[in-house]
Structures are given as structure tokens and as C-alpha cells.
């Protein structure tokens, strides 16, 4: 076309547009000239008078693309709402579509709602095979009308061009949404078994994930059983380092038979895979020998010690797989001291689950115990309650006065009546700073806080940390942040700050929080509050893997970094996320995480958990070495060896129930959470004996 013909065409178009504006019309041709889009035209209400006001007849534009769904990792079980914000209110006809970049196959998403407002929503449900590390649309032309329309309230066609993907105001710039619909992998497991009253040997299996974000912990692994009278799901202990994991299955006492175990692996996006295997409990016996677990061993023995604490000269040990808390009236100087009595059982010779039925004097896998010197609190985990004695009990089987998490002392339902401030699901820990009461409500992904001591059954908590309110229990609700939790394991306060061990980090509040959803100030083990990856960036002085026990004297901080088989020590309290520790115990340096590095010794650890400091001495539950290590003074150098050991005859031994005498030993696979699983009020010692379903009490504590 010649230059003259082009100029003539342009003048003609200008004339047509002027005439159309003057008579308040808008043809399909002029609409296309205005926005160069395929939005069909309709009659406009723009008038000559209105034309003077540029906002009345301007074309709506897409200012920003975002999502109502929180940052996080999502699979096919979630619907993600993508939002398009226009420059003004728009009306929609038909079903416009948005194309998202989701890996090999793009997702075409239909418009769902928003007509008449500035924000249009498109509902995206990921399909199997969709994968993206940062969700966004394909291009600036990814919004299509699909024979519909998007217009202003005046009838002006919208400009449906989008910000460039990845640029300012794009979906990926506004949100961090990971789509992962590829199920994790889990190897098959052959038939397994064990003898009566004996935990299984570690059952090995391998896990895998496209992003390698998994861990061998209950955050990702769980089991179901076909018969809970043989094996209880909450009793299984997972260990190992990704991708090689193990599970240890303890049977119910005296139970025999075969049960089908379903092992499930669920990734952070919610995708899961399961395998089934048979598990046989054999009725084994030996001619000329007593039964494998005698009543004398139950009375005197320890099986899976979780943590230790000393107060008022007493030693408290959480003897998890014997279902009890043992209390030594004096801190032991020789083996074999017998506890004074047990709570949760009528005597020291019994260890039945909910002996006599669910009641004020029965227990089922108690995991935590705490006393403020007046009252006694016990986290009766799989009864989904916290038992409270208003005065310290003095005899075996003494009834609790009331229960938190349940409406009465005879109920044990998880989240009884629905998720609320009065319900619990597998509480792991109880702690008090002397004024407030904290309960680690593990499977509700929160820590409940009572601002004053509760006095009656079912009394509601004041608020919840890790959730926006008392009726929510979503894993990382709204995405990983300082306000959300994954699998809280421990809690501690020095009276000023609050510390919570959550997944692969320790959340720290610089002042005691006062309301639900209040964000932590910073996170140790992570570079920021928005991440929770184990050993993020590689193991070092600033990373963690499944921390449990926490202790601070207000100046120093100790964290049992269980999955890295070490204890991290800060000589001064950290103040920012990712702050590196000053010392490490259990490893020769900050970049090692080998279990029993260099062999079993006073300087080696395997899955340390419970921590407590008393009169300058540091007590540590060295879980899978079946021992309690004691440092007579606060460690001052890395790899400093312990000074004293309980549960083994020396530092070179780590045998399960050494010498076969449970009165002298600790058993395997304990998992401590913090000092409050073992506690003293200064006179008595209380130990949560989880697997014996009781709390043992010594009226006085021995000293080392």
C-alpha cells in the first residue's frame, strides 16, 4: 500500500472515531481500534457529557494478578483461586478462561465469580501431572474471553492484556505458590514381626519426592492398623535420614496375633502414597526362664526414656515405652532405685492401657508431665487430654481432678465436639511459666495458651499459636510463616521469651504472645520465617533437622537437634533468623551429623531429645543410645564429653535394657520434646511413663 493511501486511511479512521464519539456511539470496529482485543462490542452508555470524564468511558485494565490462596505447596486436593484485579468494576458474561503454566500440560481455568466488582476469580484445581515451582500464567494474552465479554459498567470493553509473567504485578511476583501433584514414592515392605512384649527391630524403607523435601518423621509418615488392640498407631517411632527411614513398632502388652499395618507417606503438598504389610506378634517364651517382661521389670524398669529433669533434689525420667513417668526420690548414684508410686495405674506392677477404662485414674501413652509446685499436669496423649491434679498426688492410681481437652474425665475423643479451644488431638507437652499454661497440641498444629491456670474440665484455652483462631487446625495454615506451625514438638519460656520447636526450626517470640496467630519474631534453623526445610542450604551452625528439646536460662540457649544427632548451644540468646550457634555437642563440627560419630562415647549422640538444666548441670536424653547424659557444668567447648551416664554401665555401651535388668537401664526409641516431660516441684520427682500408661512419682529426689 502506498504512503498516500495509508495516510488517507488514517484520516478516515480519525474522522469515524470523532463522529462516533460525538453521537455517543461505539461500533465494534472502533472498539477493536481502541484496545486491539477481541472483546465483542455492545451498546455503550457513554455520552458526550460523560466523555468529558475520562474515567466514565475509559477501558478497564488488569492492574494485578494474584491469588486468594496463601503461599505454600499444593497438590490435587486443593482449589486455588487466582484473582485478576481490574482498574474499575467490570461486568462478565459467559465464561472467560485463564491459561496457567503448569509443566508439560498447561491448565485452562474457568472464570468463577466477581462480576460487578474489580476482582474476578478463576478457580484452579491442580490435576495429576501439574508441576510448577512458582505458579504463573503463560503469557500476556493468557486471558481469553471464550465467547464471553468483560466490560466496564458503562459498557466499555476491557483491555484483557496481563502483566508479563514474572514481572511486577504478575501472579508469580505477588504469590509464591508451588504446585506438586506428583505423589511421593515409598518402597514396599515385606511381612514383619516381633515377639510378645517386644518392640520390633527397625523396619527399613525408602521414601522419595520430586523436590526432596521429605523427612523420616511423623510430620510426613503415619500408620493405621487393622486392630488397635494389637498395635496403636501413635506408638510407632520413625527415624533415619532421608531417603532411608526406619519404623519401630511396639505391640500392646501381652497382645499376640497378626495385624495389617498401613504406612502412609504424605508430602507437603498433600499428595500421598501408602503400602500395606502384615505384622505378626509372636507368643515367644523360653524354657527355664521367666516371661520376657516380668512384673518386677515393669516395677523397676525403664523402656524408652524421653527426657529428664531435676528439681528439689529429685530426678524425673519419662519412661515412654513403659507408659509411665518415673520419679526418683533421690537423684540416683547407683542403679536399681525403685520409684515410690505410679499415676495412671493402681500399682507399680501394672501397665495396662486405660486400666479399668477411660477415667480420672487411667492413661494411654502419657507423653508430658509438669508441675508448678502446687498442681500436676500430665499430657495423656492418645486419650487427647491433659489430666490435672489440683494438689500433688501422693499414691498410686490417685484420681485427677479434671481434664483439659475433654468435657469430662471419662471421654477421650480427639477434637471432642469439633476443633475448639476446649479440644485436643494428641497433645505432646505441657509447660507453664508460672502464670500461663502452654499445651503442645501436636496434631492440631498449634500451641494452646491459657492466660491463667484452668480449674475445670473442658475449660477453653485463651488463644492458639500456629492458627488464626481457636477453631482452625490446618497444617501451616496460610503457608509457612511466623504465624503457622507444622508439627510442634516442644515449648519453653524463660519468662520473657517463648520458644517453640516446630518441624525443622525453633520459633522465637521476643515477648510472650497475647493473641491467636501472633507471629514469632524470628526462627532459628531457617533463614527466615517463610521456610521450614530441614538443613536448608546444607547442614551447618544455622540449620536444624527435627529439633525437640529446648532450654534457656535467660542468657544461653540449648536446642536438641535430634535429626542431626547433636545439641546446638548459643552462648548468648540469638536475636535474628538463622543466627548460628556457638557450640555443638555430639558432633566434632557443625557440618557433621553422623550418629555416634567416632563410635559410642561420652561425646556422641543418637537422636537426642529432652533437655533440662538444674543447678548448673545439663541433663540430656540420648534417645537411641538408651541413656541419660549429664554434664556437671554448662559445656564451654564443642564436642565436650558428658561427665556422667544413667541407663548404661559406661560411656561405651548403648545396649537396649542393658543386662536384661530394666531397673538399671533405658530402652530404645525414645523421643523427648522438652524438660517438661520430666519434672520436679523441688521435692518430688514425676516421670511420664508413656507406654505403661501411668505417671510415676518419687516423694524425694536423689542427688549426683
XYZ file of C-alpha atoms in Angstrom:
704
model
C 0.000 0.000 0.000
C 1.381 3.471 -0.975
C 2.150 6.088 1.652
C -0.641 8.307 0.346
C -3.211 5.519 0.694
C -2.033 4.816 4.251
C -2.389 8.500 5.228
C -5.848 8.625 3.670
C -6.901 5.524 5.633
C -5.652 7.003 8.939
C -7.538 10.294 8.328
C -10.680 8.331 7.563
C -10.395 6.355 10.789
C -9.825 9.540 12.817
C -12.935 11.076 11.285
C -15.029 7.979 12.039
C -13.858 7.896 15.658
C -14.617 11.595 16.131
C -18.107 11.202 14.681
C -18.763 8.106 16.777
C -17.691 9.934 19.944
C -19.802 12.967 19.121
C -23.015 10.935 18.781
C -22.239 8.722 21.812
C -21.867 5.519 19.789
C -19.307 2.784 19.878
C -19.074 0.417 16.966
C -17.388 -2.953 17.069
C -14.788 -1.564 14.672
C -13.929 1.430 16.912
C -13.775 -0.843 19.969
C -11.197 -3.014 18.255
C -9.188 0.039 17.258
C -9.227 1.226 20.895
C -7.948 -1.895 22.638
C -6.708 -4.145 19.834
C -8.510 -7.069 21.566
C -11.283 -9.435 20.594
C -13.702 -8.303 23.293
C -17.006 -8.005 21.333
C -18.845 -4.708 21.399
C -22.242 -3.878 22.776
C -24.150 -0.624 23.022
C -22.318 1.782 25.377
C -23.943 4.256 27.758
C -21.051 6.719 27.292
C -22.449 10.128 26.324
C -20.843 13.317 25.104
C -21.106 14.692 28.632
C -19.707 11.521 30.096
C -16.859 11.574 27.599
C -15.519 14.655 29.337
C -14.951 12.465 32.378
C -12.184 10.116 31.274
C -12.999 7.524 33.934
C -16.558 7.023 32.674
C -15.585 5.818 29.238
C -12.071 4.513 29.821
C -11.359 0.883 29.136
C -10.892 -1.282 32.235
C -7.407 -2.761 32.509
C -5.893 -5.614 34.511
C -3.769 -3.947 37.174
C -2.619 -7.046 39.029
C -2.861 -10.850 39.128
C -2.693 -12.612 42.476
C -4.407 -15.372 44.464
C -6.641 -15.661 47.494
C -4.774 -18.877 48.317
C -1.895 -18.500 50.740
C 1.721 -19.037 49.763
C 2.606 -22.689 50.061
C 2.859 -26.052 48.416
C -0.297 -27.603 46.983
C -1.410 -30.796 45.318
C -4.551 -32.015 43.631
C -6.652 -31.829 46.802
C -6.726 -28.015 46.836
C -8.629 -25.471 44.739
C -6.533 -22.358 44.137
C -8.389 -19.120 43.459
C -6.497 -16.852 41.057
C -7.637 -13.227 41.229
C -7.481 -10.579 38.496
C -7.825 -7.024 39.773
C -9.096 -4.503 37.204
C -8.788 -0.743 37.252
C -12.548 -0.441 37.797
C -15.632 -2.567 38.337
C -16.403 -4.886 35.433
C -19.332 -6.992 34.253
C -18.784 -10.505 32.927
C -20.862 -12.577 30.518
C -20.076 -16.127 29.520
C -17.098 -17.979 30.977
C -13.747 -16.301 30.259
C -10.686 -18.503 30.714
C -7.158 -18.087 32.037
C -4.274 -20.320 30.922
C -1.745 -21.202 33.621
C 1.735 -22.613 33.070
C 1.715 -25.982 34.881
C 4.529 -28.037 33.381
C 4.124 -30.322 30.387
C 0.421 -29.513 30.078
C -0.940 -26.003 30.650
C -4.094 -25.589 32.724
C -7.075 -23.733 31.238
C -9.022 -22.305 34.171
C -12.602 -21.066 34.050
C -13.898 -17.811 35.480
C -15.876 -18.485 38.686
C -17.089 -15.214 40.234
C -16.644 -11.467 40.723
C -18.854 -9.849 38.073
C -19.806 -6.329 39.187
C -16.596 -5.813 41.138
C -12.964 -5.039 40.376
C -11.782 -8.549 41.221
C -12.542 -11.578 39.052
C -11.800 -15.054 40.387
C -10.699 -18.110 38.418
C -10.849 -21.465 40.218
C -7.872 -23.722 39.524
C -7.867 -27.314 40.761
C -4.482 -28.920 40.012
C -4.599 -32.171 38.066
C -2.231 -35.084 38.446
C 0.903 -34.228 36.474
C 0.754 -30.473 37.080
C 4.072 -29.237 38.465
C 5.498 -25.750 38.854
C 7.862 -24.176 41.356
C 6.148 -20.768 41.138
C 2.635 -20.662 39.683
C 2.032 -18.105 36.911
C 0.089 -17.723 33.657
C 1.617 -18.489 30.264
C 1.778 -15.052 28.610
C 0.305 -11.550 28.497
C -2.506 -12.934 26.329
C -3.417 -15.817 28.665
C -6.810 -14.293 29.490
C -9.333 -15.289 26.794
C -12.978 -14.238 26.560
C -14.112 -17.650 25.309
C -17.141 -16.078 23.508
C -17.943 -14.050 26.613
C -17.341 -10.415 27.495
C -15.633 -8.317 30.158
C -16.826 -4.703 30.145
C -16.986 -1.671 32.356
C -20.300 -0.721 33.959
C -20.606 1.815 31.092
C -20.247 -0.964 28.541
C -16.657 -0.248 27.514
C -14.714 -3.352 26.508
C -11.886 -4.219 28.872
C -8.281 -4.418 27.819
C -7.597 -8.024 28.793
C -3.837 -7.930 28.392
C -1.964 -9.152 31.500
C 1.313 -8.044 33.101
C 4.209 -10.038 31.685
C 4.695 -13.309 33.593
C 7.291 -12.834 36.318
C 7.100 -9.057 36.143
C 5.710 -6.622 38.678
C 2.024 -7.321 39.470
C 2.139 -10.774 37.865
C 0.904 -13.851 39.724
C 4.375 -15.185 40.477
C 5.543 -11.768 41.663
C 2.610 -11.418 44.060
C 2.464 -15.010 45.363
C 4.752 -17.984 45.964
C 2.600 -20.989 45.122
C 4.217 -24.323 44.364
C 2.179 -26.970 42.546
C 3.279 -30.557 43.058
C 0.751 -33.236 42.175
C 3.338 -35.965 41.726
C 2.894 -38.453 44.544
C 5.930 -39.248 46.690
C 7.447 -42.716 46.495
C 7.561 -45.381 49.172
C 9.169 -48.790 48.831
C 7.206 -51.953 49.534
C 7.660 -53.624 52.921
C 7.623 -57.389 53.370
C 5.856 -59.133 56.258
C 7.325 -58.178 59.629
C 7.013 -59.375 63.197
C 8.221 -59.350 66.773
C 7.885 -61.321 69.995
C 5.286 -60.614 72.647
C 6.025 -57.503 74.753
C 8.973 -56.644 72.491
C 9.246 -53.727 70.052
C 10.157 -54.707 66.525
C 13.629 -54.268 65.166
C 13.876 -51.166 62.961
C 11.829 -51.803 59.800
C 13.686 -50.251 56.872
C 12.086 -48.467 53.912
C 12.966 -45.753 51.412
C 10.994 -42.600 50.658
C 11.300 -40.165 47.755
C 9.857 -36.907 46.466
C 10.305 -34.788 43.354
C 11.579 -31.871 45.437
C 13.424 -33.905 48.120
C 11.594 -32.042 50.894
C 10.604 -35.047 52.993
C 11.964 -36.334 56.296
C 11.728 -39.560 58.296
C 9.384 -38.026 60.866
C 5.737 -38.164 61.858
C 5.274 -34.861 60.024
C 5.254 -36.900 56.806
C 4.826 -40.526 57.928
C 1.915 -42.169 59.698
C 0.433 -45.594 60.168
C -3.015 -47.112 60.526
C -3.638 -50.573 61.923
C -6.391 -53.090 61.309
C -6.559 -53.913 65.021
C -5.684 -51.323 67.665
C -5.841 -53.970 70.386
C -2.558 -55.283 68.942
C -0.763 -52.101 67.787
C -1.643 -48.467 68.444
C -0.821 -46.044 65.590
C 0.512 -43.377 67.941
C 3.124 -45.718 69.390
C 5.189 -46.180 66.213
C 8.533 -44.355 66.175
C 10.080 -43.151 62.903
C 13.784 -42.448 62.496
C 16.514 -42.207 59.880
C 17.845 -39.660 57.426
C 16.112 -39.014 54.087
C 15.696 -41.068 51.990
C 16.468 -44.102 54.211
C 13.934 -44.397 57.050
C 13.030 -46.878 59.768
C 9.944 -47.609 61.845
C 9.863 -49.365 65.196
C 6.512 -50.901 66.140
C 5.825 -51.735 69.794
C 2.896 -54.114 70.349
C 0.315 -53.704 73.090
C 1.461 -55.502 76.231
C 0.655 -59.244 76.264
C -1.006 -58.980 72.822
C -0.406 -61.664 70.184
C -1.702 -62.132 66.650
C -1.365 -60.624 63.181
C -2.319 -57.098 62.197
C -2.247 -55.282 58.851
C -0.147 -52.119 59.035
C -0.788 -49.338 56.514
C 2.178 -46.993 56.228
C 1.380 -43.643 54.589
C 3.788 -41.030 53.280
C 2.276 -37.582 52.679
C 4.273 -34.694 51.231
C 3.851 -31.004 51.994
C 1.519 -30.600 49.008
C -0.851 -33.226 50.391
C -0.027 -35.926 47.832
C 0.341 -39.332 49.437
C 1.248 -42.959 48.873
C 0.621 -45.968 51.122
C 1.873 -49.530 51.479
C 0.368 -52.391 53.478
C 2.227 -55.197 55.232
C 1.412 -57.892 57.759
C 2.853 -57.590 61.252
C 2.861 -60.680 63.466
C 3.239 -60.604 67.244
C 4.560 -63.995 68.290
C 3.843 -65.664 71.646
C 7.512 -66.374 72.324
C 8.832 -67.925 75.510
C 11.952 -69.661 76.820
C 12.011 -72.906 78.821
C 13.513 -72.361 82.255
C 13.221 -68.549 82.074
C 10.502 -66.123 83.210
C 8.316 -64.303 80.658
C 10.206 -61.758 78.561
C 8.792 -58.817 80.508
C 8.220 -59.677 84.160
C 6.173 -57.680 86.653
C 9.377 -56.973 88.571
C 10.851 -55.447 85.409
C 7.711 -53.332 84.975
C 8.060 -52.130 88.555
C 11.757 -51.283 88.410
C 12.490 -50.904 84.706
C 12.632 -48.210 82.077
C 11.649 -48.570 78.441
C 12.117 -45.651 76.021
C 13.137 -42.743 78.281
C 12.001 -39.485 76.709
C 13.558 -36.739 78.783
C 14.949 -35.927 82.222
C 14.692 -33.100 84.730
C 15.756 -32.380 88.290
C 14.160 -30.078 90.840
C 14.343 -30.014 94.624
C 16.833 -32.889 94.577
C 14.570 -35.213 92.561
C 15.161 -36.802 89.170
C 12.309 -37.210 86.665
C 12.555 -39.543 83.664
C 9.839 -40.009 81.029
C 9.868 -43.792 80.505
C 7.860 -43.716 77.293
C 7.554 -47.319 76.155
C 6.729 -48.435 79.694
C 3.781 -45.967 79.657
C 4.775 -44.077 82.779
C 6.655 -41.236 84.406
C 9.213 -42.471 86.923
C 10.054 -40.332 89.924
C 13.265 -40.949 91.873
C 13.078 -39.513 95.343
C 16.845 -39.023 95.228
C 18.962 -38.475 92.128
C 20.446 -41.969 91.579
C 24.069 -42.616 92.437
C 23.695 -46.372 91.878
C 21.400 -48.445 89.690
C 18.211 -50.096 90.824
C 16.378 -47.471 92.880
C 12.639 -48.230 92.891
C 10.073 -45.462 92.285
C 7.653 -44.581 95.025
C 4.362 -44.873 93.140
C 2.654 -44.506 89.763
C -0.205 -42.460 88.422
C -2.351 -43.980 85.696
C -2.082 -47.454 87.247
C -3.312 -48.929 90.553
C 0.224 -50.026 91.442
C 3.807 -50.283 90.224
C 3.280 -53.775 88.829
C 0.687 -52.943 86.162
C 0.913 -51.059 82.881
C -2.391 -51.592 81.075
C -3.845 -49.148 78.579
C -6.658 -47.208 80.287
C -6.629 -49.640 83.177
C -10.283 -50.131 84.149
C -11.470 -47.937 81.262
C -11.092 -44.244 80.487
C -11.287 -42.494 83.847
C -9.662 -39.969 86.126
C -7.055 -42.555 87.138
C -6.211 -44.174 83.790
C -3.835 -43.187 80.995
C -2.975 -44.054 77.430
C 0.532 -43.119 76.292
C 1.182 -40.112 78.528
C 3.958 -38.064 76.948
C 4.442 -34.962 79.091
C 4.337 -34.049 82.760
C 4.696 -30.733 84.544
C 4.154 -29.229 87.969
C 4.056 -25.631 89.090
C 4.779 -26.773 92.635
C 1.101 -26.890 93.518
C -0.666 -28.692 90.678
C 0.390 -31.598 88.481
C -0.313 -31.683 84.717
C 0.043 -34.792 82.532
C -0.306 -34.840 78.720
C -2.320 -38.064 78.287
C -1.634 -38.020 74.561
C -3.753 -40.665 72.882
C -6.608 -40.004 75.291
C -6.434 -36.499 73.769
C -6.439 -34.733 77.105
C -4.317 -33.143 79.804
C -5.003 -34.503 83.287
C -4.760 -32.056 86.164
C -4.350 -32.705 89.888
C -5.095 -29.602 91.983
C -2.665 -30.832 94.605
C 0.297 -33.090 94.088
C -0.818 -36.736 94.254
C 0.762 -38.991 96.855
C -0.383 -42.537 95.992
C -0.605 -44.873 93.013
C -3.779 -44.590 90.973
C -4.827 -41.306 92.596
C -7.592 -39.717 90.502
C -7.047 -36.471 88.635
C -9.363 -33.578 89.495
C -10.209 -32.560 85.915
C -9.131 -32.861 82.288
C -8.379 -30.289 79.617
C -9.333 -31.251 76.065
C -12.360 -33.291 77.136
C -15.754 -32.371 78.635
C -15.295 -34.986 81.368
C -12.815 -37.449 82.841
C -14.467 -40.393 81.071
C -14.142 -39.238 77.455
C -11.123 -39.474 75.173
C -12.244 -38.419 71.676
C -9.841 -36.427 69.504
C -11.216 -32.899 68.985
C -14.285 -33.779 71.021
C -17.152 -31.632 69.712
C -15.005 -30.239 66.901
C -11.839 -28.187 66.809
C -12.046 -25.526 69.502
C -10.220 -24.031 72.448
C -11.599 -26.908 74.517
C -10.392 -29.763 72.289
C -7.076 -31.539 71.843
C -5.595 -34.008 69.387
C -2.554 -35.924 70.563
C -1.136 -33.350 72.995
C 2.590 -33.914 73.476
C 3.675 -31.441 76.085
C 2.535 -29.296 78.985
C 4.513 -26.325 80.269
C 3.943 -23.304 82.466
C 5.979 -20.176 83.067
C 4.278 -19.804 86.449
C 1.370 -17.759 85.123
C 0.336 -19.100 81.740
C -0.192 -22.726 80.769
C 1.026 -23.968 77.375
C -0.044 -27.245 75.726
C 1.628 -28.500 72.532
C -1.436 -29.728 70.601
C 0.674 -31.533 68.025
C -1.820 -32.947 65.527
C -3.851 -29.729 65.553
C -0.635 -27.921 64.542
C -0.846 -25.398 67.344
C 0.146 -24.473 70.872
C -2.801 -23.670 73.129
C -2.327 -20.979 75.748
C -4.297 -20.407 78.931
C -3.514 -16.946 80.307
C -4.383 -18.141 83.809
C -4.447 -21.608 85.318
C -7.589 -23.552 84.273
C -9.759 -25.048 87.002
C -12.405 -27.245 85.337
C -12.733 -29.967 82.694
C -13.138 -28.710 79.135
C -12.109 -25.167 80.033
C -11.229 -23.329 76.840
C -7.772 -22.010 76.098
C -7.461 -18.251 75.772
C -5.825 -18.352 72.326
C -3.796 -20.511 69.948
C -0.383 -20.015 68.427
C 0.106 -21.509 64.969
C -3.513 -20.899 63.927
C -5.503 -17.699 63.285
C -8.180 -18.713 65.795
C -9.277 -21.493 68.127
C -11.362 -23.352 65.520
C -8.669 -23.923 62.871
C -6.133 -26.752 62.683
C -4.650 -26.594 59.176
C -1.027 -27.611 58.664
C 0.899 -24.374 58.025
C -2.402 -22.508 57.790
C -1.912 -19.906 55.039
C 1.597 -21.162 54.250
C 4.833 -21.368 56.200
C 5.245 -18.210 58.277
C 5.862 -16.946 61.768
C 2.150 -17.371 62.480
C 1.798 -21.003 61.405
C 3.055 -24.386 62.567
C 3.645 -27.802 61.068
C 4.414 -30.331 63.792
C 5.208 -28.558 67.053
C 7.184 -30.805 69.400
C 8.427 -28.631 72.252
C 7.818 -25.385 74.073
C 9.813 -23.415 76.639
C 9.833 -19.949 78.135
C 12.478 -18.125 80.116
C 9.765 -15.818 81.470
C 10.420 -13.154 78.838
C 10.630 -15.014 75.541
C 8.741 -18.020 74.202
C 10.418 -20.810 72.201
C 8.551 -23.459 70.169
C 10.249 -26.378 68.369
C 8.330 -26.714 65.095
C 9.385 -29.118 62.300
C 12.892 -28.005 61.253
C 13.025 -24.729 63.148
C 12.630 -23.119 66.542
C 10.200 -20.204 66.563
C 11.092 -17.397 68.957
C 8.807 -14.673 70.303
C 10.810 -11.810 71.843
C 7.932 -11.229 74.249
C 5.222 -13.594 75.419
C 2.456 -13.600 72.750
C -1.039 -12.492 73.742
C -3.365 -13.454 70.874
C -4.123 -16.172 68.325
C -1.980 -16.230 65.218
C 0.561 -13.808 66.649
C 3.718 -14.100 64.602
C 7.019 -15.205 66.040
C 9.804 -12.625 65.951
C 12.268 -14.894 64.152
C 13.162 -18.519 63.504
C 16.312 -20.440 64.327
C 17.288 -23.158 61.882
C 15.936 -21.191 58.920
C 17.000 -18.060 57.041
C 13.565 -16.536 57.538
C 10.074 -17.201 58.866
C 8.767 -18.355 55.487
C 10.870 -21.514 55.237
C 10.882 -24.825 57.094
C 13.221 -27.100 55.125
C 15.434 -29.491 57.065
C 19.101 -28.458 56.890
C 18.189 -25.758 54.382
C 21.216 -24.998 52.222
C 23.191 -27.850 53.789
C 23.952 -28.749 57.387
C 25.680 -26.026 59.357
C 25.670 -23.990 62.550
C 22.450 -22.266 61.479
C 20.378 -25.260 60.318
C 18.205 -27.863 62.044
C 16.515 -31.175 61.377
C 13.585 -32.104 63.657
C 14.536 -30.205 66.834
C 12.819 -31.291 70.055
C 14.128 -30.173 73.436
C 14.681 -26.504 74.259
C 16.173 -24.882 77.349
C 17.268 -21.350 78.171
C 18.450 -19.805 81.408
C 17.714 -16.338 80.039
C 21.276 -15.926 78.812
C 22.177 -19.093 76.933
C 20.103 -21.372 74.723
C 20.258 -25.132 74.171
C 18.386 -26.942 71.370
C 18.383 -30.727 70.938
C 18.703 -31.011 67.137
C 17.514 -34.627 67.153
C 17.642 -35.426 63.436
C 21.224 -34.161 63.224
C 22.248 -36.135 66.355
C 23.561 -33.073 68.136
C 22.824 -30.290 70.601
C 23.286 -26.685 69.470
C 24.436 -24.144 72.048
C 24.192 -20.353 71.843
C 26.321 -18.623 74.499
C 24.123 -15.545 74.182
C 20.473 -15.542 73.195
C 20.066 -15.245 69.403
C 18.136 -12.297 68.036
C 17.630 -12.936 64.310
C 16.558 -15.749 61.999
C 19.269 -18.170 61.002
C 21.693 -16.966 63.685
C 24.439 -19.554 64.012
C 25.141 -21.481 67.196
C 28.398 -21.051 69.102
C 28.956 -24.664 70.169
C 27.873 -28.144 69.134
C 27.662 -31.263 71.302
C 27.558 -34.768 69.856
C 29.487 -33.918 66.675
C 33.112 -32.899 66.011
C 31.990 -29.877 63.961
C 28.931 -28.050 62.626
C 28.959 -29.795 59.252
C 28.694 -33.364 60.573
C 25.529 -35.217 61.561
C 26.668 -38.828 61.813
C 25.023 -40.847 64.562
C 27.556 -41.862 67.226
C 30.242 -40.022 65.293
C 33.520 -41.784 66.074
C 31.726 -44.558 67.954
C 29.669 -44.696 71.133
C 31.301 -42.378 73.681
C 30.727 -39.550 76.127
C 30.852 -37.196 73.141
C 28.478 -38.990 70.746
C 24.687 -38.862 70.369
C 21.827 -40.576 68.562
C 18.552 -38.613 68.325
C 18.939 -36.502 71.493
C 15.644 -35.075 72.668
C 14.778 -33.958 76.194
C 16.823 -31.190 77.813
C 16.909 -29.828 81.339
C 19.355 -27.769 83.375
C 19.376 -27.877 87.157
C 21.880 -26.168 89.460
C 24.258 -25.749 86.541
C 24.103 -29.390 85.429
C 22.855 -30.248 81.937
C 20.714 -33.403 81.567
C 20.142 -34.804 78.092
C 18.071 -37.796 76.956
C 20.275 -39.575 74.407
C 17.316 -41.425 72.984
C 18.561 -44.196 70.723
C 21.666 -44.780 72.833
C 19.231 -45.642 75.643
C 20.889 -43.411 78.198
C 20.759 -40.131 80.060
C 23.892 -37.993 79.768
C 24.863 -35.457 82.425
C 27.322 -32.573 82.217
C 28.235 -31.326 85.704
C 28.709 -27.800 84.351
C 27.428 -25.934 81.320
C 29.561 -27.035 78.316
C 32.033 -24.408 77.136
C 33.616 -26.071 74.096
C 32.273 -28.051 71.155
C 32.203 -31.849 71.488
C 32.704 -31.577 75.248
C 32.165 -35.072 76.721
C 29.490 -35.725 79.321
C 30.585 -36.352 82.916
C 28.010 -38.956 83.939
C 25.692 -41.519 82.353
C 22.484 -43.188 83.514
C 20.980 -46.234 81.838
C 24.341 -47.748 80.828
C 27.295 -49.075 82.855
C 29.728 -46.801 80.985
C 30.055 -44.365 78.081
C 30.955 -47.117 75.598
C 27.725 -49.088 75.983
C 24.345 -48.424 74.388
C 22.535 -51.759 74.718
C 18.752 -51.837 74.919
C 17.781 -52.693 78.508
C 21.389 -53.459 79.309
C 21.989 -56.781 81.138
C 18.288 -57.587 80.777
C 17.552 -55.743 84.022
C 15.105 -52.947 83.279
C 15.755 -51.453 86.717
C 19.238 -50.455 85.547
C 18.629 -49.402 82.006
C 16.797 -47.277 79.493
C 15.112 -48.714 76.422
C 15.245 -47.852 72.742
C 13.494 -45.317 70.518
C 12.515 -42.612 72.962
C 11.596 -39.254 71.525
C 11.715 -36.386 74.014
C 10.219 -32.986 73.474
C 11.414 -30.865 76.365
C 12.213 -30.748 80.042
C 8.549 -30.745 80.994
C 8.083 -34.410 80.158
C 10.111 -34.968 83.313
C 9.608 -32.501 86.120
C 10.188 -31.750 89.772
C 8.487 -29.273 92.054
C 11.604 -29.128 94.221
C 10.610 -32.014 96.458
C 9.047 -34.771 94.371
C 10.046 -36.249 91.001
C 7.445 -37.016 88.277
C 8.132 -39.108 85.154
C 5.602 -39.687 82.327
C 5.793 -43.445 81.750
C 4.024 -43.345 78.387
C 3.879 -46.969 77.339
C 2.843 -48.148 80.815
C 0.042 -45.581 80.700
C 0.933 -44.021 84.044
C 2.866 -41.262 85.816
C 5.388 -42.450 88.396
C 6.150 -40.297 91.418
C 9.048 -40.333 93.869
C 8.412 -38.412 97.087
C 12.020 -37.198 97.207
C 14.834 -36.864 94.696
C 18.347 -38.244 94.929
C 21.446 -36.202 94.024
C 24.517 -36.939 91.977
